[in-house]
Amino acid sequence: MASVIALAQELIRHPSRGGIDEYGPVLGVLEAWLAVRSVPHRRLHDGTGALVGLLVEVEGGRPGPWWALDACLDTAAFGDEQAWTFSPTSGEVVDGWLRGRGAADSKLAAALFCHIAAELHRGSARLTGGLAVLLDVDEHTGGFGGALAYLADERAGRPEGVMIGYPGLEEVVIGGRGLWRAQVTVHAPAGHSGSSKVVLGAISRAAHLVRLLDEADLPRAPGAGAEFPLPPKVSVTAISGGQGFSVTPDLCALNVDVRTTPVFTGRDAEVLVREAAARLDAELPVPSSTEVAEVACWPAFRLRPDEEPAAALFAAARHLGLDVGAKVAGPSNIGNLLMREGVRSTAGFGVPYEGLHGIDERASLAELPTVYAVYLQAVRTLLGVA
């Protein structure tokens, strides 16, 4: 595992914060490593030509389905660097923990998956189908440009399923809530805050809309043992409008994020938000109606544990003595996007971690050999060489 750790350390030492850093340097680390081992790889670009990922492809000697491993190489921002007790680009190993931004999400997984690809490439003639490793650098922006470019690439074998290397040892994530997002624009007549007239500005109207959304009647979650145990959730995540002190603004914009389930879909979320907007306009009328513009919609998803690639991952874990559960995650993830495109995916199994997206991010290395063995065996099963 020393080689996996060394490669992950080098990746951490090349900052690749989503939407902040250039991605060429961190991708260059992997490109150099793959080139030395003659593992086929190429960069992915979106429709504008922007760099969005790296695709590693190991083609088998016999025809069959393709499968994919996925790990993002872009990361969350550092946040308050003064609050960290070590450098976000440390890459050091201390007391069995790999330190630095991306150690958990997901540079260690990227290093691990590239090693699996290199190992399988050496015996690729025996493989049925093929293995792709997708290394997305547009994940933490929310754009998932690498995944979209991969699925749109006519040269790439479309995967039957994807295993995403999010961390966490105790469960295989086989599902997640979906999302429906919209920007809501609230209007009002502008006015002077010192006027003798009572002026209800757009911010006040927006605050009323927030209350309506907070009080929305949503379905409750079924029991913990149910197929999809999580409830829907509505959150207002951003609000902007106005400037200075003396003017009550005529415009206020809100970001509304609704987490959906199989029984409360994106369509239900849209109806809920539009009805709340209509109620606002009825209770606090102004000349211009509230506008609701959809930004994104991903479906909730859940695999059965006996569906591939989940089945291969569970079987490999059991074979190696791990008692892992199946989990439906609260946050949405790239698995939602993949399922929208008809590609089955698992969205997490990896090493234990701390500080993901927060301060002092680090990943435990004690379990790394087991995680490597589980993924390798699962992939070998899917490629017909187990």
CSV table of N, CA, C and O in Angstrom, one decimal, residues 37-133:
chain,number,residue,atom,x,y,z
A,37,ARG,N,3.4,3.4,-16.5
A,37,ARG,CA,2.9,2.0,-16.4
A,37,ARG,C,2.1,1.7,-17.7
A,37,ARG,O,1.5,0.6,-17.7
A,38,SER,N,2.1,2.6,-18.6
A,38,SER,CA,1.5,2.3,-20.0
A,38,SER,C,0.0,2.0,-19.8
A,38,SER,O,-0.5,1.3,-20.6
A,39,VAL,N,-0.6,2.7,-18.9
A,39,VAL,CA,-2.1,2.5,-18.7
A,39,VAL,C,-2.8,3.5,-19.6
A,39,VAL,O,-2.5,4.8,-19.4
A,40,PRO,N,-3.7,3.1,-20.5
A,40,PRO,CA,-4.3,4.1,-21.4
A,40,PRO,C,-5.2,5.1,-20.6
A,40,PRO,O,-5.9,4.8,-19.7
A,41,HIS,N,-5.0,6.4,-20.9
A,41,HIS,CA,-5.8,7.5,-20.3
A,41,HIS,C,-5.9,8.7,-21.2
A,41,HIS,O,-5.1,8.8,-22.1
A,42,ARG,N,-6.8,9.5,-21.0
A,42,ARG,CA,-7.0,10.7,-21.7
A,42,ARG,C,-7.8,11.7,-20.9
A,42,ARG,O,-8.6,11.4,-20.1
A,43,ARG,N,-7.6,13.0,-21.3
A,43,ARG,CA,-8.3,14.1,-20.6
A,43,ARG,C,-9.7,14.2,-21.2
A,43,ARG,O,-10.0,13.9,-22.3
A,44,LEU,N,-10.6,14.7,-20.3
A,44,LEU,CA,-12.0,14.9,-20.8
A,44,LEU,C,-12.3,16.4,-20.7
A,44,LEU,O,-11.8,17.1,-19.8
A,45,HIS,N,-13.0,16.9,-21.7
A,45,HIS,CA,-13.4,18.3,-21.8
A,45,HIS,C,-14.9,18.5,-22.0
A,45,HIS,O,-15.5,17.6,-22.6
A,46,ASP,N,-15.4,19.6,-21.5
A,46,ASP,CA,-16.9,19.8,-21.7
A,46,ASP,C,-17.1,20.5,-23.0
A,46,ASP,O,-16.2,20.7,-23.8
A,47,GLY,N,-18.3,20.9,-23.3
A,47,GLY,CA,-18.7,21.4,-24.6
A,47,GLY,C,-18.0,22.8,-24.9
A,47,GLY,O,-17.9,23.2,-26.0
A,48,THR,N,-17.5,23.4,-23.8
A,48,THR,CA,-16.8,24.7,-24.0
A,48,THR,C,-15.3,24.5,-24.1
A,48,THR,O,-14.6,25.5,-24.3
A,49,GLY,N,-14.9,23.3,-24.0
A,49,GLY,CA,-13.4,23.0,-24.1
A,49,GLY,C,-12.7,23.0,-22.7
A,49,GLY,O,-11.5,22.8,-22.6
A,50,ALA,N,-13.5,23.3,-21.6
A,50,ALA,CA,-12.9,23.3,-20.3
A,50,ALA,C,-12.5,21.9,-19.8
A,50,ALA,O,-13.2,20.9,-20.1
A,51,LEU,N,-11.4,21.8,-19.2
A,51,LEU,CA,-10.9,20.6,-18.6
A,51,LEU,C,-11.8,20.1,-17.5
A,51,LEU,O,-12.0,20.9,-16.5
A,52,VAL,N,-12.4,18.9,-17.6
A,52,VAL,CA,-13.3,18.5,-16.5
A,52,VAL,C,-13.0,17.1,-16.0
A,52,VAL,O,-13.7,16.6,-15.1
A,53,GLY,N,-11.9,16.4,-16.4
A,53,GLY,CA,-11.6,15.1,-15.9
A,53,GLY,C,-10.6,14.4,-16.6
A,53,GLY,O,-10.0,14.8,-17.6
A,54,LEU,N,-10.3,13.2,-16.1
A,54,LEU,CA,-9.3,12.3,-16.7
A,54,LEU,C,-10.0,10.9,-16.7
A,54,LEU,O,-10.6,10.5,-15.7
A,55,LEU,N,-9.9,10.2,-17.9
A,55,LEU,CA,-10.5,8.9,-18.0
A,55,LEU,C,-9.5,7.9,-18.3
A,55,LEU,O,-8.7,8.0,-19.2
A,56,VAL,N,-9.4,6.9,-17.4
A,56,VAL,CA,-8.5,5.7,-17.6
A,56,VAL,C,-9.3,4.6,-18.1
A,56,VAL,O,-10.4,4.3,-17.6
A,57,GLU,N,-8.8,3.9,-19.2
A,57,GLU,CA,-9.6,2.8,-19.8
A,57,GLU,C,-8.7,1.6,-19.9
A,57,GLU,O,-7.7,1.6,-20.5
A,58,VAL,N,-9.2,0.5,-19.3
A,58,VAL,CA,-8.6,-0.8,-19.5
A,58,VAL,C,-9.5,-1.7,-20.2
A,58,VAL,O,-10.5,-2.2,-19.6
A,59,GLU,N,-9.2,-2.0,-21.4
A,59,GLU,CA,-10.1,-2.8,-22.3
A,59,GLU,C,-9.7,-4.3,-22.2
A,59,GLU,O,-8.5,-4.6,-22.3
A,60,GLY,N,-10.7,-5.1,-22.0
A,60,GLY,CA,-10.4,-6.6,-21.9
A,60,GLY,C,-10.2,-7.2,-23.2
A,60,GLY,O,-10.5,-6.7,-24.3
A,61,GLY,N,-9.7,-8.5,-23.1
A,61,GLY,CA,-9.5,-9.2,-24.4
A,61,GLY,C,-10.7,-9.9,-24.9
A,61,GLY,O,-10.7,-10.4,-26.1
A,62,ARG,N,-11.8,-9.9,-24.2
A,62,ARG,CA,-13.0,-10.5,-24.6
A,62,ARG,C,-14.2,-9.5,-24.5
A,62,ARG,O,-14.2,-8.7,-23.6
A,63,PRO,N,-15.1,-9.5,-25.5
A,63,PRO,CA,-16.2,-8.5,-25.4
A,63,PRO,C,-17.1,-8.7,-24.2
A,63,PRO,O,-17.3,-9.9,-23.8
A,64,GLY,N,-17.6,-7.6,-23.7
A,64,GLY,CA,-18.5,-7.7,-22.6
A,64,GLY,C,-18.8,-6.3,-22.1
A,64,GLY,O,-18.3,-5.3,-22.6
A,65,PRO,N,-19.6,-6.2,-21.0
A,65,PRO,CA,-19.9,-4.9,-20.5
A,65,PRO,C,-18.8,-4.1,-19.8
A,65,PRO,O,-17.8,-4.8,-19.3
A,66,TRP,N,-18.8,-2.8,-19.9
A,66,TRP,CA,-17.9,-2.0,-19.2
A,66,TRP,C,-18.4,-1.6,-17.8
A,66,TRP,O,-19.6,-1.5,-17.6
A,67,TRP,N,-17.5,-1.5,-16.9
A,67,TRP,CA,-17.8,-1.0,-15.5
A,67,TRP,C,-16.9,0.1,-15.2
A,67,TRP,O,-15.8,0.3,-15.8
A,68,ALA,N,-17.2,0.9,-14.2
A,68,ALA,CA,-16.4,2.1,-13.9
A,68,ALA,C,-16.2,2.3,-12.4
A,68,ALA,O,-17.1,2.0,-11.6
A,69,LEU,N,-15.0,2.8,-12.0
A,69,LEU,CA,-14.7,3.3,-10.7
A,69,LEU,C,-14.7,4.8,-10.8
A,69,LEU,O,-14.2,5.3,-11.8
A,70,ASP,N,-15.1,5.5,-9.8
A,70,ASP,CA,-15.2,7.0,-9.9
A,70,ASP,C,-14.6,7.6,-8.6
A,70,ASP,O,-15.0,7.2,-7.5
A,71,ALA,N,-13.8,8.6,-8.8
A,71,ALA,CA,-13.3,9.4,-7.6
A,71,ALA,C,-13.0,10.8,-8.1
A,71,ALA,O,-12.4,11.0,-9.2
A,72,CYS,N,-13.5,11.8,-7.3
A,72,CYS,CA,-13.2,13.1,-7.8
A,72,CYS,C,-11.8,13.6,-7.3
A,72,CYS,O,-11.3,13.2,-6.3
A,73,LEU,N,-11.2,14.4,-8.2
A,73,LEU,CA,-9.9,15.0,-7.8
A,73,LEU,C,-10.0,16.4,-7.4
A,73,LEU,O,-9.0,17.0,-6.9
A,74,ASP,N,-11.1,17.1,-7.7
A,74,ASP,CA,-11.3,18.4,-7.2
A,74,ASP,C,-11.8,18.3,-5.7
A,74,ASP,O,-12.3,17.2,-5.4
A,75,THR,N,-11.6,19.3,-4.9
A,75,THR,CA,-12.0,19.2,-3.5
A,75,THR,C,-12.8,20.4,-3.1
A,75,THR,O,-13.0,21.3,-3.8
A,76,ALA,N,-13.3,20.3,-1.8
A,76,ALA,CA,-13.9,21.4,-1.2
A,76,ALA,C,-12.9,22.5,-0.9
A,76,ALA,O,-11.7,22.2,-1.0
A,77,ALA,N,-13.3,23.7,-0.7
A,77,ALA,CA,-12.4,24.8,-0.3
A,77,ALA,C,-11.8,24.5,1.1
A,77,ALA,O,-12.2,23.6,1.8
A,78,PHE,N,-10.7,25.2,1.4
A,78,PHE,CA,-10.0,25.0,2.7
A,78,PHE,C,-10.8,25.6,3.8
A,78,PHE,O,-10.7,25.1,5.0
A,79,GLY,N,-11.6,26.6,3.6
A,79,GLY,CA,-12.3,27.2,4.7
A,79,GLY,C,-11.3,28.1,5.5
A,79,GLY,O,-10.3,28.6,4.9
A,80,ASP,N,-11.5,28.2,6.8
A,80,ASP,CA,-10.6,29.0,7.6
A,80,ASP,C,-9.3,28.3,7.9
A,80,ASP,O,-9.2,27.4,8.7
A,81,GLU,N,-8.3,28.6,7.1
A,81,GLU,CA,-7.0,27.9,7.2
A,81,GLU,C,-6.4,28.1,8.6
A,81,GLU,O,-5.6,27.2,9.1
A,82,GLN,N,-6.7,29.2,9.3
A,82,GLN,CA,-6.2,29.4,10.6
A,82,GLN,C,-6.7,28.4,11.6
A,82,GLN,O,-6.1,28.1,12.7
A,83,ALA,N,-7.9,27.8,11.3
A,83,ALA,CA,-8.5,26.8,12.2
A,83,ALA,C,-7.9,25.4,12.1
A,83,ALA,O,-8.1,24.6,12.9
A,84,TRP,N,-7.2,25.2,11.0
A,84,TRP,CA,-6.6,23.9,10.8
A,84,TRP,C,-5.4,23.7,11.7
A,84,TRP,O,-4.7,24.7,12.0
A,85,THR,N,-5.2,22.5,12.2
A,85,THR,CA,-4.0,22.3,13.0
A,85,THR,C,-2.8,21.8,12.2
A,85,THR,O,-1.7,21.6,12.7
A,86,PHE,N,-3.0,21.6,10.9
A,86,PHE,CA,-2.0,21.2,10.0
A,86,PHE,C,-2.3,21.9,8.6
A,86,PHE,O,-3.5,22.3,8.4
A,87,SER,N,-1.4,21.9,7.7
A,87,SER,CA,-1.6,22.5,6.4
A,87,SER,C,-2.7,21.7,5.6
A,87,SER,O,-2.6,20.5,5.6
A,88,PRO,N,-3.6,22.4,4.9
A,88,PRO,CA,-4.6,21.6,4.1
A,88,PRO,C,-3.9,20.9,3.0
A,88,PRO,O,-4.5,20.0,2.4
A,89,THR,N,-2.7,21.3,2.6
A,89,THR,CA,-1.9,20.5,1.6
A,89,THR,C,-0.8,19.7,2.2
A,89,THR,O,0.2,19.5,1.5
A,90,SER,N,-0.9,19.3,3.4
A,90,SER,CA,0.1,18.6,4.1
A,90,SER,C,0.5,17.3,3.4
A,90,SER,O,1.7,17.1,3.1
A,91,GLY,N,-0.4,16.4,3.3
A,91,GLY,CA,-0.1,15.1,2.7
A,91,GLY,C,0.7,14.2,3.7
A,91,GLY,O,1.2,13.1,3.3
A,92,GLU,N,0.9,14.7,4.9
A,92,GLU,CA,1.7,13.9,5.8
A,92,GLU,C,0.9,12.7,6.4
A,92,GLU,O,-0.4,12.7,6.4
A,93,VAL,N,1.5,11.7,6.8
A,93,VAL,CA,0.9,10.6,7.5
A,93,VAL,C,1.4,10.7,9.0
A,93,VAL,O,2.6,10.6,9.3
A,94,VAL,N,0.4,10.8,9.9
A,94,VAL,CA,0.7,10.9,11.3
A,94,VAL,C,-0.2,10.0,12.1
A,94,VAL,O,-1.5,10.0,11.9
A,95,ASP,N,0.4,9.1,12.8
A,95,ASP,CA,-0.4,8.1,13.6
A,95,ASP,C,-1.4,7.3,12.8
A,95,ASP,O,-2.5,7.0,13.2
A,96,GLY,N,-1.0,7.0,11.6
A,96,GLY,CA,-1.8,6.1,10.7
A,96,GLY,C,-2.9,6.9,10.0
A,96,GLY,O,-3.8,6.2,9.4
A,97,TRP,N,-2.9,8.2,10.0
A,97,TRP,CA,-3.9,9.0,9.3
A,97,TRP,C,-3.2,9.9,8.2
A,97,TRP,O,-2.2,10.5,8.5
A,98,LEU,N,-3.8,9.9,7.0
A,98,LEU,CA,-3.3,10.7,5.9
A,98,LEU,C,-4.0,12.1,6.0
A,98,LEU,O,-5.2,12.1,6.1
A,99,ARG,N,-3.2,13.1,6.1
A,99,ARG,CA,-3.7,14.4,6.4
A,99,ARG,C,-3.8,15.3,5.1
A,99,ARG,O,-3.0,15.3,4.3
A,100,GLY,N,-4.9,16.2,5.1
A,100,GLY,CA,-5.0,17.2,4.1
A,100,GLY,C,-6.3,17.2,3.3
A,100,GLY,O,-7.0,16.2,3.3
A,101,ARG,N,-6.6,18.3,2.7
A,101,ARG,CA,-7.8,18.4,1.9
A,101,ARG,C,-7.8,17.4,0.8
A,101,ARG,O,-6.9,17.4,0.0
A,102,GLY,N,-8.9,16.6,0.7
A,102,GLY,CA,-8.9,15.6,-0.3
A,102,GLY,C,-8.5,14.2,0.1
A,102,GLY,O,-8.7,13.2,-0.6
A,103,ALA,N,-7.9,14.1,1.3
A,103,ALA,CA,-7.5,12.8,1.8
A,103,ALA,C,-8.7,11.9,1.9
A,103,ALA,O,-8.6,10.7,1.5
A,104,ALA,N,-9.8,12.4,2.3
A,104,ALA,CA,-11.0,11.6,2.4
A,104,ALA,C,-11.9,11.7,1.2
A,104,ALA,O,-12.4,10.6,0.7
A,105,ASP,N,-12.0,12.8,0.6
A,105,ASP,CA,-12.9,13.1,-0.5
A,105,ASP,C,-12.2,13.8,-1.6
A,105,ASP,O,-12.2,15.0,-1.7
A,106,SER,N,-11.6,13.1,-2.6
A,106,SER,CA,-11.5,11.6,-2.7
A,106,SER,C,-10.1,11.2,-3.3
A,106,SER,O,-10.0,10.4,-4.2
A,107,LYS,N,-9.0,11.9,-2.9
A,107,LYS,CA,-7.7,11.7,-3.6
A,107,LYS,C,-7.1,10.3,-3.2
A,107,LYS,O,-6.4,9.7,-4.0
A,108,LEU,N,-7.4,9.8,-2.0
A,108,LEU,CA,-6.9,8.5,-1.6
A,108,LEU,C,-7.6,7.5,-2.5
A,108,LEU,O,-7.0,6.5,-3.0
A,109,ALA,N,-8.9,7.6,-2.7
A,109,ALA,CA,-9.7,6.7,-3.6
A,109,ALA,C,-9.2,6.8,-5.0
A,109,ALA,O,-9.1,5.8,-5.7
A,110,ALA,N,-8.8,8.0,-5.5
A,110,ALA,CA,-8.3,8.1,-6.8
A,110,ALA,C,-7.0,7.4,-7.0
A,110,ALA,O,-6.8,6.7,-8.0
A,111,ALA,N,-6.1,7.5,-6.0
A,111,ALA,CA,-4.9,6.8,-6.1
A,111,ALA,C,-5.1,5.3,-6.0
A,111,ALA,O,-4.5,4.5,-6.8
A,112,LEU,N,-6.0,4.8,-5.2
A,112,LEU,CA,-6.4,3.4,-5.1
A,112,LEU,C,-6.9,2.9,-6.4
A,112,LEU,O,-6.5,1.8,-6.9
A,113,PHE,N,-7.8,3.6,-7.0
A,113,PHE,CA,-8.5,3.1,-8.2
A,113,PHE,C,-7.5,3.1,-9.4
A,113,PHE,O,-7.5,2.2,-10.2
A,114,CYS,N,-6.5,4.0,-9.4
A,114,CYS,CA,-5.5,4.0,-10.5
A,114,CYS,C,-4.6,2.8,-10.3
A,114,CYS,O,-4.2,2.2,-11.3
A,115,HIS,N,-4.3,2.4,-9.1
A,115,HIS,CA,-3.5,1.2,-8.8
A,115,HIS,C,-4.3,-0.1,-9.3
A,115,HIS,O,-3.7,-1.0,-9.9
A,116,ILE,N,-5.6,-0.1,-9.0
A,116,ILE,CA,-6.4,-1.2,-9.5
A,116,ILE,C,-6.4,-1.3,-11.0
A,116,ILE,O,-6.2,-2.4,-11.6
A,117,ALA,N,-6.5,-0.2,-11.7
A,117,ALA,CA,-6.5,-0.1,-13.1
A,117,ALA,C,-5.1,-0.7,-13.7
A,117,ALA,O,-5.1,-1.4,-14.6
A,118,ALA,N,-4.0,-0.2,-13.0
A,118,ALA,CA,-2.7,-0.7,-13.5
A,118,ALA,C,-2.5,-2.2,-13.3
A,118,ALA,O,-2.0,-2.9,-14.1
A,119,GLU,N,-3.0,-2.7,-12.1
A,119,GLU,CA,-2.9,-4.1,-11.9
A,119,GLU,C,-3.7,-4.9,-12.9
A,119,GLU,O,-3.2,-5.9,-13.4
A,120,LEU,N,-4.9,-4.5,-13.2
A,120,LEU,CA,-5.7,-5.2,-14.2
A,120,LEU,C,-5.2,-5.1,-15.6
A,120,LEU,O,-5.3,-6.0,-16.4
A,121,HIS,N,-4.6,-3.9,-15.9
A,121,HIS,CA,-4.0,-3.7,-17.2
A,121,HIS,C,-3.0,-4.7,-17.6
A,121,HIS,O,-2.8,-5.1,-18.7
A,122,ARG,N,-2.2,-5.1,-16.6
A,122,ARG,CA,-1.1,-6.1,-16.8
A,122,ARG,C,-1.7,-7.5,-17.3
A,122,ARG,O,-1.0,-8.2,-18.0
A,123,GLY,N,-2.9,-7.8,-16.9
A,123,GLY,CA,-3.5,-9.0,-17.4
A,123,GLY,C,-4.8,-8.8,-18.1
A,123,GLY,O,-5.7,-9.6,-18.0
A,124,SER,N,-4.9,-7.7,-18.9
A,124,SER,CA,-6.2,-7.3,-19.5
A,124,SER,C,-6.7,-8.3,-20.5
A,124,SER,O,-7.9,-8.3,-20.8
A,125,ALA,N,-5.8,-9.1,-21.1
A,125,ALA,CA,-6.3,-10.1,-22.1
A,125,ALA,C,-7.3,-11.1,-21.6
A,125,ALA,O,-8.2,-11.6,-22.3
A,126,ARG,N,-7.3,-11.3,-20.3
A,126,ARG,CA,-8.2,-12.2,-19.6
A,126,ARG,C,-9.5,-11.6,-19.2
A,126,ARG,O,-10.4,-12.3,-18.8
A,127,LEU,N,-9.6,-10.3,-19.3
A,127,LEU,CA,-10.8,-9.6,-18.9
A,127,LEU,C,-12.0,-9.7,-19.9
A,127,LEU,O,-11.7,-9.6,-21.1
A,128,THR,N,-13.2,-9.8,-19.4
A,128,THR,CA,-14.4,-9.7,-20.2
A,128,THR,C,-15.0,-8.3,-20.1
A,128,THR,O,-15.4,-7.9,-19.0
A,129,GLY,N,-15.0,-7.6,-21.1
A,129,GLY,CA,-15.5,-6.2,-21.1
A,129,GLY,C,-14.4,-5.2,-20.8
A,129,GLY,O,-13.3,-5.3,-21.4
A,130,GLY,N,-14.6,-4.3,-19.9
A,130,GLY,CA,-13.6,-3.3,-19.6
A,130,GLY,C,-13.8,-2.5,-18.4
A,130,GLY,O,-15.0,-2.5,-17.8
A,131,LEU,N,-12.8,-1.9,-17.9
A,131,LEU,CA,-12.9,-1.1,-16.7
A,131,LEU,C,-12.4,0.3,-17.0
A,131,LEU,O,-11.4,0.6,-17.6
A,132,ALA,N,-13.3,1.3,-16.6
A,132,ALA,CA,-12.9,2.7,-16.7
A,132,ALA,C,-12.7,3.3,-15.3
A,132,ALA,O,-13.4,2.9,-14.4
A,133,VAL,N,-11.8,4.2,-15.2
A,133,VAL,CA,-11.7,4.9,-13.9
A,133,VAL,C,-11.9,6.4,-14.3
A,133,VAL,O,-11.1,7.0,-15.1
